[in-house]
Every structure is written in structure tokens, then in C-alpha cells.
CSV table of C-alpha atoms and ligand atoms in Angstrom, one decimal:
chain,number,residue,atom,x,y,z
A,30,UNK,CA,-18.8,-18.9,-28.4
A,31,UNK,CA,-18.9,-17.9,-24.7
A,32,UNK,CA,-18.6,-20.6,-22.1
A,33,UNK,CA,-22.0,-21.4,-20.5
A,34,UNK,CA,-22.2,-20.3,-16.9
A,35,UNK,CA,-23.0,-22.9,-14.3
A,36,UNK,CA,-21.5,-21.4,-11.2
A,37,UNK,CA,-20.8,-17.8,-10.3
A,38,UNK,CA,-18.9,-16.2,-7.3
A,39,UNK,CA,-19.9,-13.0,-5.7
A,40,UNK,CA,-18.0,-10.8,-3.3
A,41,UNK,CA,-18.2,-7.3,-1.7
A,42,UNK,CA,-15.0,-5.3,-1.5
A,43,UNK,CA,-13.7,-1.9,-0.4
A,44,UNK,CA,-15.7,0.5,1.8
A,45,UNK,CA,-19.2,-0.9,2.5
A,46,UNK,CA,-22.3,0.9,1.3
A,47,UNK,CA,-26.0,0.7,2.1
A,48,UNK,CA,-27.5,-1.6,-0.5
A,49,UNK,CA,-24.6,-4.1,-0.7
A,50,UNK,CA,-26.9,-6.8,0.9
A,51,UNK,CA,-29.7,-5.9,-1.6
A,52,UNK,CA,-27.3,-6.5,-4.5
A,53,UNK,CA,-26.1,-9.8,-3.2
A,54,UNK,CA,-29.7,-10.9,-2.8
A,55,UNK,CA,-30.6,-9.8,-6.3
A,56,UNK,CA,-27.6,-11.7,-7.7
A,57,UNK,CA,-28.4,-14.8,-5.9
A,58,UNK,CA,-32.1,-14.8,-6.6
A,59,UNK,CA,-31.6,-13.9,-10.3
A,60,UNK,CA,-29.0,-16.6,-10.7
A,61,UNK,CA,-31.2,-19.3,-9.0
A,62,UNK,CA,-34.0,-18.3,-11.3
A,63,UNK,CA,-31.7,-19.0,-14.2
A,64,UNK,CA,-30.4,-22.3,-12.9
A,65,UNK,CA,-27.0,-20.9,-12.0
A,66,UNK,CA,-25.3,-21.9,-8.7
A,67,UNK,CA,-23.8,-19.1,-6.5
A,68,UNK,CA,-20.9,-19.2,-4.1
A,69,UNK,CA,-20.3,-16.2,-1.8
A,70,UNK,CA,-16.7,-15.2,-1.2
A,71,UNK,CA,-16.2,-13.6,2.2
A,72,UNK,CA,-14.1,-10.5,3.1
A,73,UNK,CA,-13.6,-9.3,-0.5
A,74,UNK,CA,-10.3,-10.3,-2.2
A,75,UNK,CA,-9.1,-11.7,1.2
A,76,UNK,CA,-11.6,-14.5,0.7
A,77,UNK,CA,-10.0,-15.4,-2.6
A,78,UNK,CA,-6.6,-15.7,-1.1
A,79,UNK,CA,-7.8,-17.7,2.0
A,80,UNK,CA,-10.4,-19.8,0.1
A,81,UNK,CA,-13.3,-18.5,2.2
A,82,UNK,CA,-16.3,-19.6,0.1
A,83,UNK,CA,-19.9,-20.3,1.1
A,84,UNK,CA,-22.8,-21.8,-0.9
A,85,UNK,CA,-25.6,-19.3,-1.4
A,86,UNK,CA,-29.2,-20.2,-2.2
A,87,UNK,CA,-32.5,-18.3,-2.3
A,88,UNK,CA,-33.1,-18.7,1.5
A,89,UNK,CA,-29.6,-17.5,2.5
A,90,UNK,CA,-30.5,-14.0,1.2
A,91,UNK,CA,-33.9,-13.8,2.9
A,92,UNK,CA,-34.5,-10.8,5.2
A,93,UNK,CA,-31.6,-8.7,4.1
A,94,UNK,CA,-32.9,-6.3,1.5
A,95,UNK,CA,-33.5,-3.6,4.1
A,96,UNK,CA,-30.2,-3.9,6.0
A,97,UNK,CA,-27.0,-1.9,5.8
A,98,UNK,CA,-23.5,-3.4,5.7
A,99,UNK,CA,-22.7,-6.6,3.9
A,100,UNK,CA,-23.3,-10.1,5.3
A,101,UNK,CA,-20.4,-11.4,3.2
A,102,UNK,CA,-18.1,-8.9,5.0
A,103,UNK,CA,-15.8,-6.6,3.1
A,104,UNK,CA,-12.2,-5.7,3.3
A,105,UNK,CA,-9.3,-3.7,1.9
A,106,UNK,CA,-6.8,-6.3,0.8
A,107,UNK,CA,-3.4,-4.7,0.0
A,108,UNK,CA,-1.9,-8.1,-0.8
A,109,UNK,CA,-4.2,-8.4,-3.8
A,110,UNK,CA,-2.3,-5.6,-5.5
A,111,UNK,CA,0.6,-8.1,-6.0
A,112,UNK,CA,0.5,-10.0,-9.3
A,113,UNK,CA,1.4,-13.3,-7.6
A,114,UNK,CA,-1.7,-13.0,-5.4
A,115,UNK,CA,-4.0,-12.1,-8.3
A,116,UNK,CA,-2.7,-15.2,-10.0
A,117,UNK,CA,-3.4,-17.2,-6.8
A,118,UNK,CA,-6.9,-15.7,-6.6
A,119,UNK,CA,-7.7,-16.7,-10.1
A,120,UNK,CA,-6.5,-20.3,-9.4
A,121,UNK,CA,-8.7,-20.5,-6.3
A,122,UNK,CA,-11.7,-19.4,-8.3
A,123,UNK,CA,-11.0,-22.1,-10.9
A,124,UNK,CA,-10.5,-24.7,-8.2
A,125,UNK,CA,-13.9,-23.8,-6.8
A,126,UNK,CA,-15.5,-24.2,-10.2
A,127,UNK,CA,-16.3,-20.5,-10.6
A,128,UNK,CA,-17.2,-19.6,-14.3
A,129,UNK,CA,-17.6,-15.9,-13.6
A,130,UNK,CA,-17.2,-13.5,-10.7
A,131,UNK,CA,-19.5,-10.7,-9.7
A,132,UNK,CA,-17.6,-7.9,-7.8
A,133,UNK,CA,-19.6,-5.4,-5.8
A,134,UNK,CA,-17.6,-2.3,-4.8
A,135,UNK,CA,-16.0,0.9,-5.8
A,136,UNK,CA,-13.3,1.8,-8.3
A,137,UNK,CA,-10.5,0.1,-6.3
A,138,UNK,CA,-12.5,-3.1,-6.4
A,139,UNK,CA,-13.1,-2.8,-10.1
A,140,UNK,CA,-9.4,-2.3,-10.6
A,141,UNK,CA,-8.9,-5.6,-8.7
A,142,UNK,CA,-11.4,-7.3,-11.0
A,143,UNK,CA,-9.6,-6.0,-14.1
A,144,UNK,CA,-6.4,-7.7,-12.8
A,145,UNK,CA,-8.3,-11.0,-12.6
A,146,UNK,CA,-9.2,-10.8,-16.3
A,147,UNK,CA,-5.5,-11.1,-17.1
A,148,UNK,CA,-5.6,-14.6,-15.5
A,149,UNK,CA,-8.7,-15.6,-17.5
A,150,UNK,CA,-11.4,-14.8,-15.0
A,151,UNK,CA,-14.6,-13.2,-16.4
A,152,UNK,CA,-15.9,-10.6,-14.0
A,153,UNK,CA,-19.0,-8.3,-13.9
A,154,UNK,CA,-18.7,-5.3,-11.6
A,155,UNK,CA,-21.6,-3.6,-9.8
A,156,UNK,CA,-20.8,0.0,-8.7
A,157,UNK,CA,-21.5,0.2,-5.0
A,158,UNK,CA,-19.9,3.0,-3.0
A,159,UNK,CA,-21.3,6.0,-1.1
A,160,UNK,CA,-18.8,8.2,-2.9
A,161,UNK,CA,-20.6,8.1,-6.3
A,162,UNK,CA,-17.2,8.5,-8.0
A,163,UNK,CA,-17.2,5.9,-10.8
A,164,UNK,CA,-16.8,7.5,-14.2
A,165,UNK,CA,-18.9,5.1,-16.2
A,166,UNK,CA,-22.1,5.5,-14.2
A,167,UNK,CA,-24.2,8.5,-13.1
A,168,UNK,CA,-25.0,6.6,-9.9
A,169,UNK,CA,-23.4,4.2,-7.4
A,170,UNK,CA,-25.5,2.2,-5.0
A,171,UNK,CA,-25.3,3.6,-1.5
A,172,UNK,CA,-25.0,7.2,-2.4
A,173,UNK,CA,-28.6,8.2,-1.8
A,174,UNK,CA,-28.7,6.6,1.6
A,175,UNK,CA,-25.5,8.3,2.6
A,176,UNK,CA,-26.6,11.7,1.4
A,177,UNK,CA,-29.9,11.3,3.3
A,178,UNK,CA,-28.0,10.3,6.5
A,179,UNK,CA,-25.7,13.3,6.2
A,180,UNK,CA,-28.6,15.6,5.3
A,181,UNK,CA,-30.5,14.7,8.4
A,182,UNK,CA,-27.5,15.2,10.6
A,183,UNK,CA,-26.8,18.6,9.1
A,184,UNK,CA,-30.5,19.7,9.6
A,185,UNK,CA,-29.9,19.1,13.3
A,186,UNK,CA,-26.6,20.9,13.3
A,187,UNK,CA,-28.4,23.8,11.6
A,188,UNK,CA,-30.9,24.2,14.4
A,189,UNK,CA,-28.3,24.4,17.1
A,190,UNK,CA,-26.2,26.7,15.0
A,191,UNK,CA,-29.1,29.1,14.5
A,192,UNK,CA,-30.0,29.0,18.3
A,193,UNK,CA,-26.5,30.0,19.2
A,194,UNK,CA,-25.8,32.2,16.2
A,195,UNK,CA,-22.8,30.1,15.4
A,196,UNK,CA,-20.9,29.0,12.3
A,197,UNK,CA,-20.7,25.3,11.7
A,198,UNK,CA,-18.3,23.3,9.6
A,199,UNK,CA,-19.6,19.8,8.8
A,200,UNK,CA,-17.3,17.3,7.2
A,201,UNK,CA,-18.9,14.6,5.1
A,202,UNK,CA,-17.2,11.6,3.3
A,203,UNK,CA,-16.2,11.4,-0.3
A,204,UNK,CA,-12.5,10.5,-0.5
A,205,UNK,CA,-11.5,12.8,-3.3
A,206,UNK,CA,-15.1,13.2,-4.6
A,207,UNK,CA,-17.4,16.1,-3.7
A,208,UNK,CA,-20.8,14.5,-4.6
A,209,UNK,CA,-22.1,14.0,-1.0
A,210,UNK,CA,-21.0,17.5,-0.1
A,211,UNK,CA,-22.6,19.0,-3.2
A,212,UNK,CA,-25.9,17.3,-2.6
A,213,UNK,CA,-26.0,18.2,1.1
A,214,UNK,CA,-24.9,21.7,0.2
A,215,UNK,CA,-28.1,22.1,-1.8
A,216,UNK,CA,-30.4,19.9,0.2
A,217,UNK,CA,-29.4,21.5,3.5
A,218,UNK,CA,-29.2,25.1,2.2
A,219,UNK,CA,-25.6,25.4,3.3
A,220,UNK,CA,-23.9,28.8,2.9
A,221,UNK,CA,-20.7,27.3,1.5
A,222,UNK,CA,-19.6,24.0,0.2
A,223,UNK,CA,-16.0,22.9,-0.2
A,224,UNK,CA,-15.3,20.1,-2.7
A,225,UNK,CA,-12.1,18.7,-4.0
A,226,UNK,CA,-13.1,19.2,-7.6
A,227,UNK,CA,-13.1,23.0,-7.1
A,228,UNK,CA,-10.2,23.3,-4.5
A,229,UNK,CA,-6.9,24.8,-5.7
A,230,UNK,CA,-4.9,23.6,-2.7
A,231,UNK,CA,-4.5,27.1,-1.2
A,232,UNK,CA,-5.8,26.5,2.4
A,233,UNK,CA,-4.9,30.0,3.7
A,234,UNK,CA,-6.7,31.6,0.7
A,235,UNK,CA,-9.7,29.4,1.4
A,236,UNK,CA,-9.9,30.4,5.0
A,237,UNK,CA,-9.7,34.1,4.0
A,238,UNK,CA,-12.6,33.8,1.5
A,239,UNK,CA,-14.7,31.9,4.1
A,240,UNK,CA,-14.0,34.6,6.8
A,241,UNK,CA,-15.0,37.4,4.4
A,242,UNK,CA,-18.2,35.6,3.5
A,243,UNK,CA,-19.1,34.8,7.1
A,244,UNK,CA,-18.6,38.4,8.1
A,245,UNK,CA,-20.6,39.7,5.1
A,246,UNK,CA,-23.5,37.3,5.8
A,247,UNK,CA,-23.6,38.3,9.5
A,248,UNK,CA,-23.8,41.9,8.4
A,249,UNK,CA,-26.7,40.9,6.1
A,250,UNK,CA,-28.5,39.4,9.2
A,251,UNK,CA,-27.8,35.7,8.7
A,252,UNK,CA,-27.8,34.0,12.1
A,253,UNK,CA,-25.9,30.9,11.2
A,254,UNK,CA,-23.3,29.9,8.6
A,255,UNK,CA,-23.1,26.3,7.6
A,256,UNK,CA,-20.1,25.1,5.6
A,257,UNK,CA,-20.2,21.5,4.2
A,258,UNK,CA,-16.7,20.3,3.8
A,259,UNK,CA,-15.8,17.2,1.8
A,260,UNK,CA,-13.2,15.1,3.6
A,261,UNK,CA,-9.7,15.8,2.4
A,262,UNK,CA,-9.9,19.6,2.3
A,263,UNK,CA,-7.7,20.7,5.1
A,264,UNK,CA,-8.4,19.7,8.7
A,265,UNK,CA,-12.0,20.5,9.7
A,266,UNK,CA,-11.2,21.2,13.3
A,267,UNK,CA,-8.3,23.5,12.5
A,268,UNK,CA,-10.5,25.3,10.0
A,269,UNK,CA,-13.1,25.9,12.8
A,270,UNK,CA,-10.5,27.2,15.2
A,271,UNK,CA,-9.0,29.6,12.6
A,272,UNK,CA,-12.4,30.9,11.5
A,273,UNK,CA,-13.5,31.5,15.1
A,274,UNK,CA,-10.3,33.4,15.9
A,275,UNK,CA,-10.6,35.6,12.7
A,276,UNK,CA,-14.3,36.3,12.9
A,277,UNK,CA,-15.0,36.4,16.6
A,278,UNK,CA,-18.0,34.2,15.8
A,279,UNK,CA,-18.4,30.9,17.7
A,280,UNK,CA,-17.5,28.2,15.3
A,281,UNK,CA,-17.9,24.4,15.8
A,282,UNK,CA,-16.7,21.5,13.7
A,283,UNK,CA,-18.6,18.2,13.2
A,284,UNK,CA,-17.2,15.2,11.4
A,285,UNK,CA,-20.2,13.0,10.5
A,286,UNK,CA,-17.9,10.0,9.6
A,287,UNK,CA,-19.0,6.4,9.5
A,288,UNK,CA,-22.7,7.0,10.2
A,289,UNK,CA,-22.8,7.7,6.4
A,290,UNK,CA,-21.7,4.2,5.6
A,291,UNK,CA,-24.3,2.4,7.6
A,292,UNK,CA,-28.1,2.3,7.8
A,293,UNK,CA,-31.1,0.8,6.0
A,294,UNK,CA,-30.9,1.6,2.2
A,295,UNK,CA,-33.4,4.0,0.8
A,296,UNK,CA,-35.9,2.9,-1.8
A,297,UNK,CA,-33.6,4.2,-4.6
A,298,UNK,CA,-30.7,2.1,-3.4
A,299,UNK,CA,-32.8,-1.0,-3.0
A,300,UNK,CA,-34.3,-0.5,-6.4
A,301,UNK,CA,-30.9,0.2,-8.1
A,302,UNK,CA,-29.3,-2.8,-6.3
A,303,UNK,CA,-32.1,-5.1,-7.4
A,304,UNK,CA,-31.9,-4.0,-11.0
A,305,UNK,CA,-28.1,-4.0,-11.2
A,306,UNK,CA,-27.8,-7.4,-9.5
A,307,UNK,CA,-30.4,-9.0,-11.9
A,308,UNK,CA,-28.8,-7.2,-14.9
A,309,UNK,CA,-25.3,-8.7,-14.0
A,310,UNK,CA,-26.8,-12.2,-14.1
A,311,UNK,CA,-28.7,-11.5,-17.3
A,312,UNK,CA,-25.5,-10.2,-19.0
A,313,UNK,CA,-23.6,-13.4,-17.9
A,314,UNK,CA,-26.3,-15.6,-19.2
A,315,UNK,CA,-26.1,-13.8,-22.5
A,316,UNK,CA,-22.4,-14.5,-22.7
A,317,UNK,CA,-21.1,-11.0,-21.7
A,318,UNK,CA,-17.6,-10.8,-20.3
A,319,UNK,CA,-15.7,-8.2,-18.2
A,320,UNK,CA,-18.3,-5.5,-17.9
A,321,UNK,CA,-19.0,-2.7,-15.4
A,322,UNK,CA,-22.7,-2.1,-14.9
A,323,UNK,CA,-23.9,1.5,-14.7
A,324,UNK,CA,-26.9,3.8,-14.9
A,325,UNK,CA,-26.8,6.6,-17.5
A,326,UNK,CA,-29.8,8.9,-18.0
A,327,UNK,CA,-31.8,6.4,-15.9
A,328,UNK,CA,-31.0,3.5,-18.2
A,329,UNK,CA,-29.0,0.4,-17.3
A,330,UNK,CA,-25.6,0.4,-19.1
A,331,UNK,CA,-22.6,-1.9,-19.2
A,332,UNK,CA,-19.1,-0.9,-20.3
A,333,UNK,CA,-15.9,-2.9,-20.8
A,334,UNK,CA,-13.9,-2.9,-17.5
A,335,UNK,CA,-10.8,-1.3,-18.9
A,336,UNK,CA,-12.8,1.4,-20.7
A,337,UNK,CA,-14.8,2.1,-17.5
A,338,UNK,CA,-11.6,2.6,-15.5
A,339,UNK,CA,-10.6,5.3,-18.0
A,340,UNK,CA,-13.9,7.2,-17.8
A,341,UNK,CA,-14.1,10.4,-15.8
A,342,UNK,CA,-17.2,12.0,-14.4
A,343,UNK,CA,-17.2,15.8,-13.9
A,344,UNK,CA,-19.1,17.5,-11.1
A,345,UNK,CA,-22.3,19.1,-12.6
A,346,UNK,CA,-21.3,22.7,-12.9
A,347,UNK,CA,-24.9,23.9,-12.8
A,348,UNK,CA,-25.5,22.1,-9.5
A,349,UNK,CA,-22.3,23.7,-8.2
A,350,UNK,CA,-23.5,27.2,-9.3
A,351,UNK,CA,-26.9,26.6,-7.7
A,352,UNK,CA,-25.3,25.6,-4.4
A,353,UNK,CA,-23.5,29.0,-4.5
A,354,UNK,CA,-26.6,31.0,-5.4
A,355,UNK,CA,-28.9,29.3,-2.8
A,356,UNK,CA,-26.4,29.9,0.0
A,357,UNK,CA,-26.2,33.7,-0.5
B,409,LIG,P1,-13.3,0.8,-3.3
B,409,LIG,O1,-13.6,-0.4,-4.0
B,409,LIG,O2,-14.4,1.1,-2.3
B,409,LIG,O3,-12.8,1.9,-4.1
B,409,LIG,P2,-10.5,0.4,-2.4
B,409,LIG,O4,-9.9,1.5,-3.3
B,409,LIG,O5,-10.0,0.3,-1.0
B,409,LIG,O6,-12.1,0.5,-2.3
B,409,LIG,O7,-10.2,-1.0,-3.1
B,409,LIG,C1,-10.8,-2.2,-2.6
B,409,LIG,C2,-9.8,-3.3,-2.8
B,409,LIG,O8,-9.7,-3.6,-4.2
B,409,LIG,C3,-8.4,-3.1,-2.3
B,409,LIG,O9,-8.2,-3.3,-0.9
B,409,LIG,C4,-7.6,-4.2,-3.1
B,409,LIG,O10,-7.9,-5.4,-2.5
B,409,LIG,C5,-8.4,-4.1,-4.4
B,409,LIG,N1,-7.6,-3.2,-5.4
B,409,LIG,C6,-7.7,-1.9,-5.4
B,409,LIG,N2,-6.8,-1.4,-6.4
B,409,LIG,C7,-6.2,-2.5,-6.9
B,409,LIG,C8,-5.2,-2.7,-7.9
B,409,LIG,N3,-4.7,-1.7,-8.6
B,409,LIG,N4,-4.9,-4.0,-8.2
B,409,LIG,C9,-5.4,-5.0,-7.5
B,409,LIG,N5,-6.4,-4.9,-6.6
B,409,LIG,C10,-6.8,-3.7,-6.3
B,410,LIG,O1,-15.1,4.6,-0.1
B,410,LIG,C1,-16.0,5.1,0.8
B,410,LIG,C2,-15.3,5.9,1.9
B,410,LIG,O2,-16.3,6.0,2.8
B,410,LIG,C3,-14.6,7.2,1.6
B,410,LIG,O3,-15.5,8.3,1.5
B,410,LIG,C4,-13.7,7.3,2.8
B,410,LIG,O4,-12.6,8.1,2.5
B,410,LIG,C5,-13.2,5.9,3.0
B,410,LIG,O5,-14.3,5.1,2.5
B,410,LIG,C6,-12.8,5.6,4.4
B,410,LIG,O6,-12.9,4.2,4.6
B,410,LIG,P1,-12.0,3.4,5.6
B,410,LIG,O7,-11.7,4.2,6.8
B,410,LIG,O8,-12.9,2.2,5.8
B,410,LIG,O9,-10.8,3.0,4.8
């Protein structure tokens, strides 16, 4: 028989994502509705090691559903990768009377949660990262907002590129995952997208293919050439320099960067955050242990943490094909 849950902890960890505040709000409000106390842990796993806990009630999460960032703060905590610190974190949770922990973050944060289970801590993870790179879910909170931010920036770059008849290389985020680049590629009507899932590591070969396409497109009468580059594929500035030299066409590089991580979450991110936050609490009240929440085919799902970390999500090949056809 699972232990009844009286107090839960909640933390945000890893790269922040629009919608993190909406998840914390949903967790707190759902918990309060079920008579469960909530303690917020600040600065991700750092707060576990430094005992940085705050009580959270209904009013403490007022007026945040529409805000970016995370009011609990987030962090990358290298020390937490050491077993002795994971053990210490588990002890601190127990000392604070925490019966279960809700971890809001990306795959690294889920990995951290899995380590805690080895020290008897029950965790429920909520996928929240702009990268959308968690295998057990079709969707991670923050992705939609980030894509819309990048899309709006690329629309602007497109206008100036057309006016000057230039080529533009725009780098978007994604740390080893091409989802933001793929979505922008289609939504912005980019001529080319470069994503890690389809990159063979041959940078010179890639430059040659791009140069050939840019020249061919110019001959066909295209006035601009937009390349959306997922971070991690070569150096965007070097790429622009080499392309300009080889084509004779003015080429500019833009790295959109951290703009993509901030901003007011879209309706989709607020909705997903609210549903996943409430679902995490529902699972805990039903006695669930060590789950990662997800969305598959638009339905809420939950998988065992260890299983989730072994799941892999492929880029949708048809989407990739479409991006190629549309950019001709
Ligand atoms: P994200 O959750 O956005 O993927 P990171 O990969 O940076 O971000 O992970 C966030 C934090 O999760 C790390 O700084 C660390 O504290 C914790 N973490 C990541 N991997 C592990 C691991 N293998 N063991 C323990 N903790 C980990
Ligand atoms: O995890 C989200 C992400 O935005 C990645 O796309 C990016 O590589 C990384 O975080 C950069 O984050 P930071 O500079 O904060 O470590």
C-alpha cells in the first residue's frame, strides 16, 4: 500500500522554459485542493543541497500563469551528479517532511530525479524544456512559445534579407535536437534547415551543398535565401563568411539565443502546464511512484522514470520532407 501524501516538494531545474511558472501554479493549486501541503525548493537541485525551501499556498502562485521564467529560480547543479550529494539531497527532503517531489525540467533534471529514487524518494517529473527532446512525450512545455518567438524573429530577418537580396543564416536553440529548427523551417518558409538528426558531421560538404542551392535558387529568381540552423551544427558566423565568399552574395548570420527561453507562455503552453501540473498531483494522490508525465496523441500519459529515460523520439520524417519541398 503506497504511503499517503501529506507534503510534496516542487522544484524547477535545468534551462528555464516559458510555462514553468504555470506548472508550479498548477501543482500548488491542485495540491491545495487535495489537502496536500507544498514546499517550493529554490534553484533546482542546489536548493536541495542548501536546504532552500519555502512554503507555497494558493496565494503565492497568484498572477504568474502568464509570466516567463521561474519564480522558484532554476540552476544547473553539477555537484548533484555525485552520489554523496544525491544521498544528502534525499536526506534533506526527508528532514523537511517531503513525501514526494515534483521535478519540472528537461531530460537532465529527470536523470537527477531518477538518482533520488535510489535513496527512497518518490518523484514525478513534468517535461518542461524548449528543446522538446524528451523521448516519452510528444510535447514538452515551453516549446510552442519558443518556436513562436523564433518564428517572429525570422519573419523580420526575412524582410530585410529580401530587401537587400541577401542570404541569412539564423541559429535557433535546441541543444542536440532539431525540433525548433524544423518547426521554424516550415513556419517561416526557410529555403534550408540544418538539424543535428540529419547532419553527418561533414561541415565542408554541407557548405558546398548550401552554396550550390543558393546559386541555383538565385538563378531561379529567389531574392533571399533563409537557412535555419539548429545550434551545434558548425559555427553560424563562420558559415555565413564562407558562403558569402563562395557565392558572392551578401550573407548575414543571426543567433537568436536566449530570447527563445523567455516570454509569456502561449495558450498551448499554459494549457499543457495546467493539465500536467494537476495530473502530477492526481497521480500522487492515487499512489503512483516515479513517473514522467507526457502527452502522446494529445492524451496525458505517464511512464516509469527509468523507462522514460530509455525512450527515443525520432524527428518526423514527413515534416522534414515537407520542409525540403516547401523551400524549393
Ligand atoms: P535539462 O533538465 O534542461 O535537460 P540539464 O541537462 O542541465 O538540464 O540538467 C539539469 C540538472 O539536472 C543538472 O545541472 C544536474 O543538477 C541534474 N542532472 C543532470 N544529469 C544528472 C545525472 N546524471 N545525475 C544527477 N543529476 C543530474
Ligand atoms: O535546454 C534548453 C537550452 O536552451 C538548449 O537549447 C541550450 O543549448 C541550452 O539550454 C543553453 O543553456 P545555458 O546556456 O543556460 O546552459
